[in-house]
Tab-separated table of C-alpha atoms in Angstrom:
chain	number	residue	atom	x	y	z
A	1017	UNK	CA	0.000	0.000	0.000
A	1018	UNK	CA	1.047	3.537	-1.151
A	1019	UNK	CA	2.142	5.001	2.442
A	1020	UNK	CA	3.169	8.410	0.600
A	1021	UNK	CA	1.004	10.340	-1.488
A	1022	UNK	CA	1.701	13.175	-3.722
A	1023	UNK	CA	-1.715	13.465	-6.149
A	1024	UNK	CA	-0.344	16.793	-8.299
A	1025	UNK	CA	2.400	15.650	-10.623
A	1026	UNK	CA	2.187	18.829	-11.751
A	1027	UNK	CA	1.712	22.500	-10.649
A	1028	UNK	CA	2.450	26.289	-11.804
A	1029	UNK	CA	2.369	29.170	-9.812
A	1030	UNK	CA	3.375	32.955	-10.905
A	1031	UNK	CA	6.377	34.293	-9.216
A	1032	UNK	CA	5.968	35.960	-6.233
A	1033	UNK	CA	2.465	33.747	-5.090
A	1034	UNK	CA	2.061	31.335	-2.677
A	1035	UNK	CA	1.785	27.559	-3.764
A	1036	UNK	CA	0.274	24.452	-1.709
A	1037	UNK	CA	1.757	20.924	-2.657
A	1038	UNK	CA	0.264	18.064	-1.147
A	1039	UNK	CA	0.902	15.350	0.611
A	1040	UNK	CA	-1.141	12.590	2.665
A	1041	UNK	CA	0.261	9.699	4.509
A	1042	UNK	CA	-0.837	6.503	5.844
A	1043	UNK	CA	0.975	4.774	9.129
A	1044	UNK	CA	-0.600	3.129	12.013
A	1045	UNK	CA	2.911	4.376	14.395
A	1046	UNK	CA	2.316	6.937	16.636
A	1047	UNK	CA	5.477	8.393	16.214
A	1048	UNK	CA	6.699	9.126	12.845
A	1049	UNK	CA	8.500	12.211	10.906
A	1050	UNK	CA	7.341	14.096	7.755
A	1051	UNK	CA	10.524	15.345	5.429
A	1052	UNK	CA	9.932	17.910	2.160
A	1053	UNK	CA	12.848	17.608	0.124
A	1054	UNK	CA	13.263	19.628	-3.294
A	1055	UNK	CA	15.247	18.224	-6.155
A	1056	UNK	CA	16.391	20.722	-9.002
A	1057	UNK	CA	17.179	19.111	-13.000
A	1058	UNK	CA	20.720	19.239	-11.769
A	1059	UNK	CA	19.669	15.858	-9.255
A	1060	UNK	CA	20.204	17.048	-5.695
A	1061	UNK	CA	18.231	16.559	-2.891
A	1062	UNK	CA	17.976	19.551	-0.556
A	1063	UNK	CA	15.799	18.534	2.787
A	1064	UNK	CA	13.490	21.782	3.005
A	1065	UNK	CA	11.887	21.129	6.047
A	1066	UNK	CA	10.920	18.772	8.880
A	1067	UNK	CA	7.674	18.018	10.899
A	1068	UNK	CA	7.107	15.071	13.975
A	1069	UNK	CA	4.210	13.582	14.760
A	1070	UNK	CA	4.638	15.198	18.388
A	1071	UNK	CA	5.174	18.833	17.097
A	1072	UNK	CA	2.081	21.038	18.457
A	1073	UNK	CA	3.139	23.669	16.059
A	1074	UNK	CA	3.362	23.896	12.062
A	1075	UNK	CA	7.276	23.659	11.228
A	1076	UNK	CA	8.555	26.825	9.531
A	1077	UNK	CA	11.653	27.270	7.574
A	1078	UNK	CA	12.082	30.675	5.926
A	1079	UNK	CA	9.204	31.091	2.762
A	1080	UNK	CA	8.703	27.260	3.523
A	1081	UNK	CA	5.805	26.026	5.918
A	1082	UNK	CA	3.893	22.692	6.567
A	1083	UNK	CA	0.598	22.442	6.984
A	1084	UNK	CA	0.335	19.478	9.023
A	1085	UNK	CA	-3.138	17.962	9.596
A	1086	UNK	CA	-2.556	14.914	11.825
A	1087	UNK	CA	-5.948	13.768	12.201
A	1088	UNK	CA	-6.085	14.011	8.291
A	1089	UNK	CA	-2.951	12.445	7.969
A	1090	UNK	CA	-1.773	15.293	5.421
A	1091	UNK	CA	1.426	17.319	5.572
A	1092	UNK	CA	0.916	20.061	2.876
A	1093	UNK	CA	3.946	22.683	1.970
A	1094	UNK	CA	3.520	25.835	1.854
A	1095	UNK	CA	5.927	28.059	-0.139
A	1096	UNK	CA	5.431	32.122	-0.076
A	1097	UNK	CA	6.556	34.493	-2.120
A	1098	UNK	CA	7.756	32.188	-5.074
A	1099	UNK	CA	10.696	32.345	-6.799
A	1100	UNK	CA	11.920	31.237	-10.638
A	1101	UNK	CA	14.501	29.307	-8.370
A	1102	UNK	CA	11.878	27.054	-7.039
A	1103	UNK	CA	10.975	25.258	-9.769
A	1104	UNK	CA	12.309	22.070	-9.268
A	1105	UNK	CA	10.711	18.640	-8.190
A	1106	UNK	CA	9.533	18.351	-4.495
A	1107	UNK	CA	9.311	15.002	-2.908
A	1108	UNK	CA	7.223	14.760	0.406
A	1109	UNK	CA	9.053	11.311	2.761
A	1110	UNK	CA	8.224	9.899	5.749
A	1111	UNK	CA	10.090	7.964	8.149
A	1112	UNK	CA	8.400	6.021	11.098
A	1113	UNK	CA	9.739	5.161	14.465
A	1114	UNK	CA	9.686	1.502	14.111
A	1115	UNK	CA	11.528	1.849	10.704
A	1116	UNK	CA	14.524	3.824	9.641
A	1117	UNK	CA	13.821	4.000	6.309
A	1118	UNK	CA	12.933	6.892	4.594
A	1119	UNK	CA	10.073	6.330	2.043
A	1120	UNK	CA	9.350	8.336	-0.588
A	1121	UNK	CA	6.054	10.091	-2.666
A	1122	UNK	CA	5.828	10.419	-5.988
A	1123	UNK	CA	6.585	13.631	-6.205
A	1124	UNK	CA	5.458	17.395	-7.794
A	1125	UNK	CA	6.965	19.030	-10.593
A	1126	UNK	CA	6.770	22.805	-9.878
A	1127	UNK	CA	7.131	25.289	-12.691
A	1128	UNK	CA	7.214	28.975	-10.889
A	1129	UNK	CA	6.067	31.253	-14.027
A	1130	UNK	CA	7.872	35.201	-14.194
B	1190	UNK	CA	24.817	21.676	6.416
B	1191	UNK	CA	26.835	17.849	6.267
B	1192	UNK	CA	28.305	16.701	3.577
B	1193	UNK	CA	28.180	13.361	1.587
B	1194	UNK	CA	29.889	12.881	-1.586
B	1195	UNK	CA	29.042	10.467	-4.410
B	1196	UNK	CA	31.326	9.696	-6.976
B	1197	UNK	CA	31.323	9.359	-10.293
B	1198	UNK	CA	28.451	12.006	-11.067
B	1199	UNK	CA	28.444	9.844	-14.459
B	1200	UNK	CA	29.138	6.609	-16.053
B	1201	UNK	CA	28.863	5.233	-19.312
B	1202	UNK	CA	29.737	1.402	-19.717
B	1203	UNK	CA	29.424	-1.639	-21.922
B	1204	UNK	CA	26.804	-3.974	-21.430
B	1205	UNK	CA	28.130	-6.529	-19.044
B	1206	UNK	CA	30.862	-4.804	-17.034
B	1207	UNK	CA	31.051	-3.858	-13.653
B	1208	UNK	CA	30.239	-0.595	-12.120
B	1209	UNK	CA	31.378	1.130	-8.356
B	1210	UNK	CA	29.339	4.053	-7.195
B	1211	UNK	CA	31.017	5.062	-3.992
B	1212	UNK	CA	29.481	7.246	-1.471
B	1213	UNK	CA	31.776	9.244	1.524
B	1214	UNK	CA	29.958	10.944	4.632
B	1215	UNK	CA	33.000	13.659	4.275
B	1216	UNK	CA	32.523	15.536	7.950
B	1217	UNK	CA	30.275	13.171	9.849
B	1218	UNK	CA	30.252	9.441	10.943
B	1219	UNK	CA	27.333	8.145	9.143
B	1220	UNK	CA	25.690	5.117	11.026
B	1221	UNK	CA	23.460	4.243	8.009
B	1222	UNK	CA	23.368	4.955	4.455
B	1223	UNK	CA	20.886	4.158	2.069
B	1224	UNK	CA	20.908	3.677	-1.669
B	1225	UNK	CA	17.985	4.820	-3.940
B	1226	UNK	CA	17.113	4.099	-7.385
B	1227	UNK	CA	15.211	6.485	-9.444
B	1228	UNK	CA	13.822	6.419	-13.114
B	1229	UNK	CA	13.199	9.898	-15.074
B	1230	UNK	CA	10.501	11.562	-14.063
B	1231	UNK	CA	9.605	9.073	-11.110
B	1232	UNK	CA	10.308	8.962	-7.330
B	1233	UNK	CA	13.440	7.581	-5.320
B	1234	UNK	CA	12.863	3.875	-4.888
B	1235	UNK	CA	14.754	2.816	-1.714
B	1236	UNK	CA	16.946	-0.382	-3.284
B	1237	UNK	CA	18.918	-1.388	0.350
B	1238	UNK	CA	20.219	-0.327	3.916
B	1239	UNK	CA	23.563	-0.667	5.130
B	1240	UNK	CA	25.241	-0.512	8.156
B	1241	UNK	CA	28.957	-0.250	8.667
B	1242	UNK	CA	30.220	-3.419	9.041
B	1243	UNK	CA	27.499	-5.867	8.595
B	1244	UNK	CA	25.315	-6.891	5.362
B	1245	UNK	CA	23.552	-4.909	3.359
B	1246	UNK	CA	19.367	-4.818	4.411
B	1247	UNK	CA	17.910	-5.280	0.630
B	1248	UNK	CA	14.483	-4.276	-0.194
B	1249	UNK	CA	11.730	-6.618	-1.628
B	1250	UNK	CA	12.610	-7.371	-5.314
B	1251	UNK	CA	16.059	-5.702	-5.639
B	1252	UNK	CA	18.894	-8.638	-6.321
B	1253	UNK	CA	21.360	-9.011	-4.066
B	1254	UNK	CA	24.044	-10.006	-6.235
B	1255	UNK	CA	22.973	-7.917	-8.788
B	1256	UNK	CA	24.058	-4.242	-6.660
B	1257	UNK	CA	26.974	-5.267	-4.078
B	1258	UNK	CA	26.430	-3.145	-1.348
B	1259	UNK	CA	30.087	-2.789	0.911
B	1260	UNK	CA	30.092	-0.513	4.271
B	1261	UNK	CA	33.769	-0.821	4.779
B	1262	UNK	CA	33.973	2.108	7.461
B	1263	UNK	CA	31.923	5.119	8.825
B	1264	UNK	CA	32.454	7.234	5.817
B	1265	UNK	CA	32.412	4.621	3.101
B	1266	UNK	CA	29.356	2.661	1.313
B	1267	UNK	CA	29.774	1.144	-2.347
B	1268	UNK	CA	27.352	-0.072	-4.467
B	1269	UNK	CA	28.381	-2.252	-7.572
B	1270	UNK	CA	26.054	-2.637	-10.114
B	1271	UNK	CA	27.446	-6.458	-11.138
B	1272	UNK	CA	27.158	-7.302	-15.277
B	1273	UNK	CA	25.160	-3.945	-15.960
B	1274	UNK	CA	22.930	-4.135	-18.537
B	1275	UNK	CA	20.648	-1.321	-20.374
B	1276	UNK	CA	17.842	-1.822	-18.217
B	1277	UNK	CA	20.181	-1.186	-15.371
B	1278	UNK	CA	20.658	2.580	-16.515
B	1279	UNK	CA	19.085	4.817	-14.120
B	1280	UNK	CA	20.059	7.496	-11.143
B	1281	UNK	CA	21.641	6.186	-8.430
B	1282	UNK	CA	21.743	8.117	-5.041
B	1283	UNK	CA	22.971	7.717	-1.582
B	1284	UNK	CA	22.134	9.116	1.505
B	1285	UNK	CA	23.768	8.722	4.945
B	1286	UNK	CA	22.546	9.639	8.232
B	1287	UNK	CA	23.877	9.858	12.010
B	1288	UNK	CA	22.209	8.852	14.938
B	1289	UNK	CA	18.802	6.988	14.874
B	1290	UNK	CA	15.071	8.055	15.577
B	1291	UNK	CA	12.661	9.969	13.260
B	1292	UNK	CA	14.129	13.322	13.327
B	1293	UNK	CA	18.062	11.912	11.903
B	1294	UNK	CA	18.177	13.771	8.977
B	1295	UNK	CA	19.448	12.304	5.616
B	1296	UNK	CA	22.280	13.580	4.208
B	1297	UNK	CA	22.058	13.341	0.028
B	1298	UNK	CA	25.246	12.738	-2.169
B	1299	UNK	CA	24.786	13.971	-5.629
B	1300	UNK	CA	23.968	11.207	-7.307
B	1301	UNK	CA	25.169	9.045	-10.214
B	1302	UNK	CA	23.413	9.151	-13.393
B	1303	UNK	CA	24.298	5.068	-15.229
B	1304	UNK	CA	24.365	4.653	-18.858
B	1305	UNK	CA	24.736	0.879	-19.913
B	1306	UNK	CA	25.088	1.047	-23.401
């Protein structure tokens, strides 16, 4: 069963907007961790942010913020203000406690228009 | 942040030869590193685990003695792709963490992009 899920292969956004990508999970751990990584053409990952099952607040990093919705299981990101820079693929992962792998969604291609 | 290095960035080689992708945690001691495969367009497919000094942990459906998987130290994981063949061309990537529990980050090397021709 698909434990990651990232439903927009696809999204634009004009420069300087805010853009939502999604991302819903499915574990039956109580303790887990939600990763947002972004991966430009040239093939890096780049962890954007980070978000535990535990946290009582959204996790902010800079223009990046998660919208995390345990009882929905969904851990949306948030990026304000967009850049041409952010286009790029972003990959939403999730790691539980009783695991230490890191598992993967499908990903969203972001194209940030001028 | 730390850095992990994967070398070569990219390899072209003859169907049937060997192939070493080698991954180095350069300023940390990385208990874990993982190796992903992932097709164009398509998400990172975890392929194995390893920890320094014992076996590799493979994942369902990826051949053992297809990808080699050596952790010889703390700051060294290999993966040999054994008698590549075109459908073995892909994007390989490492990743190497310190420390356990759900907040150890992953580290990313570049990756390696494999041509078999």
């Amino acid at each position: 069963a698909q434990k990651i899920t990232q439903t927009q292969p696809g999204m634009f956004v004009q420069e300087k907007e805010a853009v939502t990508l999604d991302c819903t999970y499915d574990t039956s751990d109580p303790s887990y961790g939600l990763f947002w990584y972004k991966q430009p053409s040239s093939g890096e990952m780049i962890f954007l942010i980070y978000q535990g099952s535990y946290d009582q607040q959204n996790a902010t990093e800079g223009r990046y913020s998660l919208n995390f919705q345990k009882a929905r299981k969904s851990a949306n990101l948030v990026i304000s203000a967009s850049q041409l820079g952010d286009s790029a693929m972003y990959f939403c992962a999730m790691r539980e406690d009783s695991s230490y792998k890191l598992i993967f969604g499908s990903g969203t291609r972001l194209l940030v228009r001028p | 942040g730390a850095v992990v290095s994967q070398h070569p960035s990219r390899v072209i080689c003859k169907s049937g030869t060997s192939v070493k992708i080698e991954c180095r945690s350069l300023d940390f001691q990385a208990t874990t590193m993982f190796w992903y495969r992932q097709f164009p367009k398509q998400s990172l497919m975890l392929m194995a685990t390893s920890n320094e000094g014992s076996k590799a942990t493979y994942e369902q459906g990826v051949e053992k003695d297809k990808f080699l998987i050596n952790h010889a130290s703390l700051t060294l994981s290999t993966l040999t792709v054994t008698s590549a063949h075109p459908e073995d061309s892909s994007f390989y990537i490492c990743s190497a963490s310190w420390g356990t529990g759900i907040r150890a980050e992953a580290f990313f090397g570049q990756g390696t992009r494999l041509t078999v021709v």
